[in-house]
Amino acid sequence: MPDTASQSPVDDPLVIAGKTYASRLIVGTGKYASYEQNADAARAAGAEIVTVALRRVNLSNPNEPRLTDHVTPEEFTFLPNTAGCYTADEAVRTLRLAREAGGWNLVKLEVLADQKTLYPNMPETLKAAEALIKDGFEVMVYCSDDPVYARLLEEAGCVAIMPLGSLIGSGLGIMNPVNIRLIIEAARVPVIVDAGVGTASDAAIAMELGCDGVLMNTAIAQAKDPVRMARAMKHAVIAGREAYLAGRMPKKRYADPSSPLAGLI
C-alpha cells in the first residue's frame, strides 16, 4: 500500500456514500450570468458534483432557459439541495418530491434559521436528517461548526458532514478553524466545508486543515471572471490537499537557517 504522504489527487479520491470522485471541489448552480457560464465554470473547476437548488433552478420548463441544457446529469452528478427551506417538514417534502421527479437519492440537506444570516437551524436539521435517512436517502448535511451536532448528524447516518466556513455568500473565509479541525478529527465520514469561501486561499486553508472537500457557489459565480476563478479554486483545493498530506513544518519562535552552520570555516 503506497505511503499516503506521496499520494496525488488521482490516487487520493474522495469517497461519498460508496462512490469515488477524483475532484474534491463541489460547485453550485446559482448566481451565474447564464447557465452556459455556469457550465463553463464547472468544467474549469474540474468538478464532478454540482448542487442544484430545487426551488430556484429551472430543470424542466422548455419555455425558459434550463440548467440541464448546459449542465447535464450525464456529465455531472446532480446533488439536489433544500436551499430556501426553514423547517424540517419543508425540507423533507422538497427532497421526496425531487426523488419522485428525478430519482435522486444522494441529497444535500440544509434547513435555515433566518433570511438575514442563512445560518443552519440545527434542531430542525437533525430532525430532517433522521426522517430522510429513515426514508432511504443518502444525506450530505450543511451544518454549523459545532462538533457536538456534527457527531449527532454522523450518528444519525449522514454520509457527509458539511460545516460552514462562514455565512453563506459572505466570502469571509474560514472563521473558526479550531472547530472545523475538531469535527475532522472526530468524523468517520467526509467533512466538506460548505459556505463562506471567498477566494482560492480560503479553499486551500480548508483543505490544509484536513477537510475532505470544499463546496462553493458565490465565490466563483460572483467573481469578475467566474471561469478563471473556477480554475484557481481547482488548483487551490489540489494544493491544499497535497500540503495536508505532506505534513507542514512545525512553527518556531525563532529563525532556523536553511543551511547548517556546523563545520563552516
mmCIF file of C-alpha atoms in Angstrom:
data_model
loop_
_atom_site.group_PDB
_atom_site.id
_atom_site.type_symbol
_atom_site.label_atom_id
_atom_site.label_comp_id
_atom_site.label_asym_id
_atom_site.label_seq_id
_atom_site.Cartn_x
_atom_site.Cartn_y
_atom_site.Cartn_z
ATOM 1 C CA MET A 1 0.000 0.000 0.000
ATOM 2 C CA PRO A 2 1.530 3.375 -1.002
ATOM 3 C CA ASP A 3 2.528 5.942 1.590
ATOM 4 C CA THR A 4 -0.332 8.465 1.869
ATOM 5 C CA ALA A 5 2.199 11.284 2.042
ATOM 6 C CA SER A 6 3.160 10.625 -1.586
ATOM 7 C CA GLN A 7 -0.381 10.324 -2.958
ATOM 8 C CA SER A 8 -1.504 12.600 -5.773
ATOM 9 C CA PRO A 9 -5.110 13.795 -6.170
ATOM 10 C CA VAL A 10 -5.626 10.976 -8.703
ATOM 11 C CA ASP A 11 -4.826 8.188 -6.247
ATOM 12 C CA ASP A 12 -6.321 10.013 -3.262
ATOM 13 C CA PRO A 13 -10.013 10.018 -4.189
ATOM 14 C CA LEU A 14 -12.989 11.416 -2.333
ATOM 15 C CA VAL A 15 -15.491 8.694 -1.450
ATOM 16 C CA ILE A 16 -19.077 9.666 -0.622
ATOM 17 C CA ALA A 17 -21.725 7.026 0.052
ATOM 18 C CA GLY A 18 -19.542 4.391 -1.596
ATOM 19 C CA LYS A 19 -18.931 6.343 -4.830
ATOM 20 C CA THR A 20 -15.463 7.608 -5.747
ATOM 21 C CA TYR A 21 -14.730 11.092 -7.083
ATOM 22 C CA ALA A 22 -11.384 12.366 -8.358
ATOM 23 C CA SER A 23 -12.284 16.010 -7.656
ATOM 24 C CA ARG A 24 -12.674 17.342 -4.132
ATOM 25 C CA LEU A 25 -14.311 20.565 -5.319
ATOM 26 C CA ILE A 26 -18.124 20.753 -5.461
ATOM 27 C CA VAL A 27 -19.723 23.773 -7.134
ATOM 28 C CA GLY A 28 -23.171 25.301 -7.170
ATOM 29 C CA THR A 29 -25.573 26.316 -9.914
ATOM 30 C CA GLY A 30 -26.806 29.717 -8.801
ATOM 31 C CA LYS A 31 -25.955 33.410 -9.248
ATOM 32 C CA TYR A 32 -24.244 32.959 -12.617
ATOM 33 C CA ALA A 33 -24.927 35.320 -15.526
ATOM 34 C CA SER A 34 -26.185 32.334 -17.524
ATOM 35 C CA TYR A 35 -26.406 28.549 -17.383
ATOM 36 C CA GLU A 36 -23.781 28.457 -20.144
ATOM 37 C CA GLN A 37 -21.322 30.375 -17.951
ATOM 38 C CA ASN A 38 -22.223 28.048 -15.083
ATOM 39 C CA ALA A 39 -21.307 25.028 -17.208
ATOM 40 C CA ASP A 40 -18.015 26.586 -18.338
ATOM 41 C CA ALA A 41 -17.063 27.346 -14.733
ATOM 42 C CA ALA A 42 -17.991 23.854 -13.516
ATOM 43 C CA ARG A 43 -15.769 22.329 -16.198
ATOM 44 C CA ALA A 44 -12.917 24.739 -15.432
ATOM 45 C CA ALA A 45 -13.198 23.770 -11.748
ATOM 46 C CA GLY A 46 -12.861 20.105 -12.658
ATOM 47 C CA ALA A 47 -15.972 19.469 -10.575
ATOM 48 C CA GLU A 48 -17.826 16.180 -10.772
ATOM 49 C CA ILE A 49 -20.672 17.128 -8.411
ATOM 50 C CA VAL A 50 -22.892 20.195 -8.775
ATOM 51 C CA THR A 51 -25.513 21.280 -6.264
ATOM 52 C CA VAL A 52 -28.966 22.103 -7.584
ATOM 53 C CA ALA A 53 -31.317 24.319 -5.598
ATOM 54 C CA LEU A 54 -34.599 22.676 -6.493
ATOM 55 C CA ARG A 55 -36.691 25.741 -5.701
ATOM 56 C CA ARG A 56 -34.575 28.172 -7.721
ATOM 57 C CA VAL A 57 -33.306 26.354 -10.805
ATOM 58 C CA ASN A 58 -35.338 25.552 -13.906
ATOM 59 C CA LEU A 59 -34.890 21.888 -14.739
ATOM 60 C CA SER A 60 -37.985 21.141 -16.808
ATOM 61 C CA ASN A 61 -39.759 24.184 -18.294
ATOM 62 C CA PRO A 62 -38.779 24.199 -22.012
ATOM 63 C CA ASN A 63 -40.091 27.737 -22.474
ATOM 64 C CA GLU A 64 -37.331 29.188 -20.280
ATOM 65 C CA PRO A 65 -33.554 28.611 -20.130
ATOM 66 C CA ARG A 66 -32.911 25.266 -18.458
ATOM 67 C CA LEU A 67 -29.899 24.241 -16.420
ATOM 68 C CA THR A 68 -29.959 20.774 -17.982
ATOM 69 C CA ASP A 69 -29.406 22.222 -21.469
ATOM 70 C CA HIS A 70 -25.860 23.118 -20.361
ATOM 71 C CA VAL A 71 -25.089 21.224 -17.139
ATOM 72 C CA THR A 72 -26.237 17.666 -17.727
ATOM 73 C CA PRO A 73 -26.666 14.692 -15.376
ATOM 74 C CA GLU A 74 -24.585 12.673 -17.841
ATOM 75 C CA GLU A 75 -21.569 14.936 -17.245
ATOM 76 C CA PHE A 76 -22.063 15.846 -13.579
ATOM 77 C CA THR A 77 -23.538 14.187 -10.504
ATOM 78 C CA PHE A 78 -26.518 16.327 -9.516
ATOM 79 C CA LEU A 79 -26.809 16.989 -5.790
ATOM 80 C CA PRO A 80 -30.319 18.334 -5.087
ATOM 81 C CA ASN A 81 -30.422 20.650 -2.095
ATOM 82 C CA THR A 82 -33.065 22.251 0.060
ATOM 83 C CA ALA A 83 -31.907 25.870 -0.190
ATOM 84 C CA GLY A 84 -34.716 28.132 0.988
ATOM 85 C CA CYS A 85 -36.237 25.640 3.429
ATOM 86 C CA TYR A 86 -36.762 26.807 7.013
ATOM 87 C CA THR A 87 -38.374 23.760 8.631
ATOM 88 C CA ALA A 88 -37.614 20.065 8.710
ATOM 89 C CA ASP A 89 -41.001 19.186 7.202
ATOM 90 C CA GLU A 90 -40.449 21.582 4.315
ATOM 91 C CA ALA A 91 -37.005 20.138 3.562
ATOM 92 C CA VAL A 92 -38.175 16.525 3.734
ATOM 93 C CA ARG A 93 -41.132 17.239 1.463
ATOM 94 C CA THR A 94 -38.899 19.012 -1.079
ATOM 95 C CA LEU A 95 -36.458 16.103 -1.334
ATOM 96 C CA ARG A 96 -39.195 13.481 -1.528
ATOM 97 C CA LEU A 97 -40.681 15.358 -4.488
ATOM 98 C CA ALA A 98 -37.212 15.598 -6.035
ATOM 99 C CA ARG A 99 -36.697 11.857 -5.770
ATOM 100 C CA GLU A 100 -40.047 11.213 -7.426
ATOM 101 C CA ALA A 101 -39.186 13.617 -10.254
ATOM 102 C CA GLY A 102 -35.540 12.777 -10.883
ATOM 103 C CA GLY A 103 -34.763 9.620 -8.970
ATOM 104 C CA TRP A 104 -32.148 11.363 -6.829
ATOM 105 C CA ASN A 105 -31.128 9.588 -3.662
ATOM 106 C CA LEU A 106 -27.894 11.415 -2.760
ATOM 107 C CA VAL A 107 -29.004 14.828 -1.486
ATOM 108 C CA LYS A 108 -27.749 17.892 0.326
ATOM 109 C CA LEU A 109 -29.847 18.902 3.316
ATOM 110 C CA GLU A 110 -29.955 22.434 4.621
ATOM 111 C CA VAL A 111 -32.559 23.869 6.979
ATOM 112 C CA LEU A 112 -32.057 27.577 7.574
ATOM 113 C CA ALA A 113 -32.789 29.589 10.690
ATOM 114 C CA ASP A 114 -33.480 33.023 9.194
ATOM 115 C CA GLN A 115 -33.102 35.015 5.983
ATOM 116 C CA LYS A 116 -30.566 37.500 7.357
ATOM 117 C CA THR A 117 -27.824 35.036 8.320
ATOM 118 C CA LEU A 118 -28.889 31.845 6.478
ATOM 119 C CA TYR A 119 -27.392 30.101 9.487
ATOM 120 C CA PRO A 120 -28.465 26.462 9.881
ATOM 121 C CA ASN A 121 -31.262 25.661 12.301
ATOM 122 C CA MET A 122 -29.596 22.681 13.915
ATOM 123 C CA PRO A 123 -32.541 21.094 15.803
ATOM 124 C CA GLU A 124 -34.609 21.176 12.595
ATOM 125 C CA THR A 125 -31.630 19.960 10.551
ATOM 126 C CA LEU A 126 -31.161 16.927 12.790
ATOM 127 C CA LYS A 127 -34.898 16.208 12.718
ATOM 128 C CA ALA A 128 -34.948 16.356 8.904
ATOM 129 C CA ALA A 129 -31.805 14.233 8.593
ATOM 130 C CA GLU A 130 -33.296 11.477 10.740
ATOM 131 C CA ALA A 131 -36.506 11.454 8.691
ATOM 132 C CA LEU A 132 -34.691 11.403 5.345
ATOM 133 C CA ILE A 133 -32.269 8.659 6.359
ATOM 134 C CA LYS A 134 -35.187 6.541 7.606
ATOM 135 C CA ASP A 135 -36.720 7.110 4.168
ATOM 136 C CA GLY A 136 -33.629 5.737 2.404
ATOM 137 C CA PHE A 137 -31.886 8.959 1.386
ATOM 138 C CA GLU A 138 -28.100 9.381 1.483
ATOM 139 C CA VAL A 139 -27.771 12.734 3.215
ATOM 140 C CA MET A 140 -24.937 15.218 2.947
ATOM 141 C CA VAL A 141 -25.746 17.833 5.550
ATOM 142 C CA TYR A 142 -24.997 21.554 5.843
ATOM 143 C CA CYS A 143 -24.457 22.379 9.499
ATOM 144 C CA SER A 144 -22.922 24.775 11.975
ATOM 145 C CA ASP A 145 -19.294 24.315 13.021
ATOM 146 C CA ASP A 146 -20.466 22.699 16.266
ATOM 147 C CA PRO A 147 -18.562 19.431 16.895
ATOM 148 C CA VAL A 148 -21.410 18.080 19.046
ATOM 149 C CA TYR A 149 -24.063 18.481 16.355
ATOM 150 C CA ALA A 150 -21.612 17.179 13.745
ATOM 151 C CA ARG A 151 -21.259 13.995 15.777
ATOM 152 C CA LEU A 152 -25.028 13.666 16.231
ATOM 153 C CA LEU A 153 -25.588 14.034 12.488
ATOM 154 C CA GLU A 154 -22.992 11.377 11.741
ATOM 155 C CA GLU A 155 -24.513 9.053 14.336
ATOM 156 C CA ALA A 156 -27.890 9.597 12.676
ATOM 157 C CA GLY A 157 -26.393 8.224 9.445
ATOM 158 C CA CYS A 158 -25.399 11.233 7.327
ATOM 159 C CA VAL A 159 -22.863 10.312 4.632
ATOM 160 C CA ALA A 160 -21.017 13.652 4.755
ATOM 161 C CA ILE A 161 -20.801 16.466 7.292
ATOM 162 C CA MET A 162 -20.670 19.968 5.789
ATOM 163 C CA PRO A 163 -19.862 22.648 8.371
ATOM 164 C CA LEU A 164 -19.930 26.267 7.271
ATOM 165 C CA GLY A 165 -16.660 28.145 6.964
ATOM 166 C CA SER A 166 -18.619 31.363 7.496
ATOM 167 C CA LEU A 167 -22.047 32.688 6.485
ATOM 168 C CA ILE A 168 -23.412 31.661 3.086
ATOM 169 C CA GLY A 169 -22.338 34.082 0.375
ATOM 170 C CA SER A 170 -20.233 36.181 2.772
ATOM 171 C CA GLY A 171 -16.787 35.394 1.371
ATOM 172 C CA LEU A 172 -15.338 35.762 4.870
ATOM 173 C CA GLY A 173 -13.345 32.534 4.670
ATOM 174 C CA ILE A 174 -12.748 30.005 7.449
ATOM 175 C CA MET A 175 -13.742 31.869 10.608
ATOM 176 C CA ASN A 176 -13.379 29.037 13.120
ATOM 177 C CA PRO A 177 -10.563 26.674 12.086
ATOM 178 C CA VAL A 178 -10.344 25.155 15.589
ATOM 179 C CA ASN A 179 -13.901 23.810 15.486
ATOM 180 C CA ILE A 180 -13.511 22.644 11.894
ATOM 181 C CA ARG A 181 -10.445 20.698 12.946
ATOM 182 C CA LEU A 182 -12.289 19.163 15.927
ATOM 183 C CA ILE A 183 -15.041 17.986 13.585
ATOM 184 C CA ILE A 184 -12.481 16.449 11.211
ATOM 185 C CA GLU A 185 -10.664 14.613 13.993
ATOM 186 C CA ALA A 186 -13.876 13.001 15.255
ATOM 187 C CA ALA A 187 -15.545 12.219 11.923
ATOM 188 C CA ARG A 188 -15.550 8.863 10.143
ATOM 189 C CA VAL A 189 -17.335 10.260 7.089
ATOM 190 C CA PRO A 190 -16.131 13.016 4.726
ATOM 191 C CA VAL A 191 -16.050 16.557 6.111
ATOM 192 C CA ILE A 192 -16.653 19.179 3.431
ATOM 193 C CA VAL A 193 -16.534 22.899 4.156
ATOM 194 C CA ASP A 194 -19.717 24.438 2.802
ATOM 195 C CA ALA A 195 -20.257 28.214 2.639
ATOM 196 C CA GLY A 196 -18.111 31.268 3.231
ATOM 197 C CA VAL A 197 -15.191 30.636 0.878
ATOM 198 C CA GLY A 198 -14.285 33.867 -0.906
ATOM 199 C CA THR A 199 -11.065 33.198 -2.784
ATOM 200 C CA ALA A 200 -8.530 30.498 -3.543
ATOM 201 C CA SER A 201 -6.550 30.901 -0.324
ATOM 202 C CA ASP A 202 -9.720 30.166 1.698
ATOM 203 C CA ALA A 203 -10.164 26.882 -0.163
ATOM 204 C CA ALA A 204 -6.527 25.973 0.397
ATOM 205 C CA ILE A 205 -6.842 26.693 4.132
ATOM 206 C CA ALA A 206 -9.887 24.430 4.388
ATOM 207 C CA MET A 207 -8.009 21.609 2.707
ATOM 208 C CA GLU A 208 -4.855 22.178 4.783
ATOM 209 C CA LEU A 209 -6.978 21.696 7.899
ATOM 210 C CA GLY A 210 -7.730 18.190 6.647
ATOM 211 C CA CYS A 211 -11.146 18.702 5.088
ATOM 212 C CA ASP A 212 -12.106 16.109 2.501
ATOM 213 C CA GLY A 213 -13.506 18.694 0.135
ATOM 214 C CA VAL A 214 -14.921 22.182 -0.354
ATOM 215 C CA LEU A 215 -18.309 23.254 -1.680
ATOM 216 C CA MET A 216 -18.728 26.753 -3.070
ATOM 217 C CA ASN A 217 -21.003 28.806 -5.286
ATOM 218 C CA THR A 218 -20.823 32.569 -4.773
ATOM 219 C CA ALA A 219 -17.009 32.709 -4.697
ATOM 220 C CA ILE A 220 -16.946 31.522 -8.299
ATOM 221 C CA ALA A 221 -20.260 32.828 -9.648
ATOM 222 C CA GLN A 222 -19.768 36.391 -8.354
ATOM 223 C CA ALA A 223 -16.092 36.724 -9.291
ATOM 224 C CA LYS A 224 -15.306 39.223 -12.056
ATOM 225 C CA ASP A 225 -14.153 36.286 -14.172
ATOM 226 C CA PRO A 226 -16.004 33.180 -12.908
ATOM 227 C CA VAL A 227 -14.261 30.718 -15.225
ATOM 228 C CA ARG A 228 -10.799 31.900 -14.230
ATOM 229 C CA MET A 229 -11.773 31.841 -10.550
ATOM 230 C CA ALA A 230 -13.054 28.291 -11.019
ATOM 231 C CA ARG A 231 -9.627 27.273 -12.323
ATOM 232 C CA ALA A 232 -7.990 28.998 -9.350
ATOM 233 C CA MET A 233 -10.234 27.098 -6.939
ATOM 234 C CA LYS A 234 -9.395 23.811 -8.634
ATOM 235 C CA HIS A 235 -5.678 24.385 -8.090
ATOM 236 C CA ALA A 236 -6.203 25.670 -4.538
ATOM 237 C CA VAL A 237 -8.095 22.551 -3.475
ATOM 238 C CA ILE A 238 -5.430 20.296 -5.002
ATOM 239 C CA ALA A 239 -2.590 22.294 -3.419
ATOM 240 C CA GLY A 240 -4.267 22.367 -0.016
ATOM 241 C CA ARG A 241 -4.870 18.628 -0.043
ATOM 242 C CA GLU A 242 -1.274 17.900 -1.109
ATOM 243 C CA ALA A 243 0.056 20.201 1.625
ATOM 244 C CA TYR A 244 -2.102 18.431 4.224
ATOM 245 C CA LEU A 245 -0.875 15.008 3.109
ATOM 246 C CA ALA A 246 2.724 16.210 3.001
ATOM 247 C CA GLY A 247 2.607 17.493 6.587
ATOM 248 C CA ARG A 248 3.711 21.053 7.172
ATOM 249 C CA MET A 249 6.867 22.008 9.039
ATOM 250 C CA PRO A 250 6.408 22.951 12.704
ATOM 251 C CA LYS A 251 6.098 26.618 13.563
ATOM 252 C CA LYS A 252 9.011 28.034 15.545
ATOM 253 C CA ARG A 253 9.509 31.165 17.603
ATOM 254 C CA TYR A 254 12.991 31.845 16.234
ATOM 255 C CA ALA A 255 14.861 31.595 12.949
ATOM 256 C CA ASP A 256 16.378 28.308 11.821
ATOM 257 C CA PRO A 257 18.931 28.607 8.971
ATOM 258 C CA SER A 258 18.283 26.596 5.825
ATOM 259 C CA SER A 259 21.978 25.718 5.597
ATOM 260 C CA PRO A 260 23.633 24.081 8.647
ATOM 261 C CA LEU A 261 26.228 26.167 10.451
ATOM 262 C CA ALA A 262 28.295 23.254 11.782
ATOM 263 C CA GLY A 263 31.627 22.713 10.035
ATOM 264 C CA LEU A 264 31.838 26.157 8.441
ATOM 265 C CA ILE A 265 35.249 27.825 8.274
#
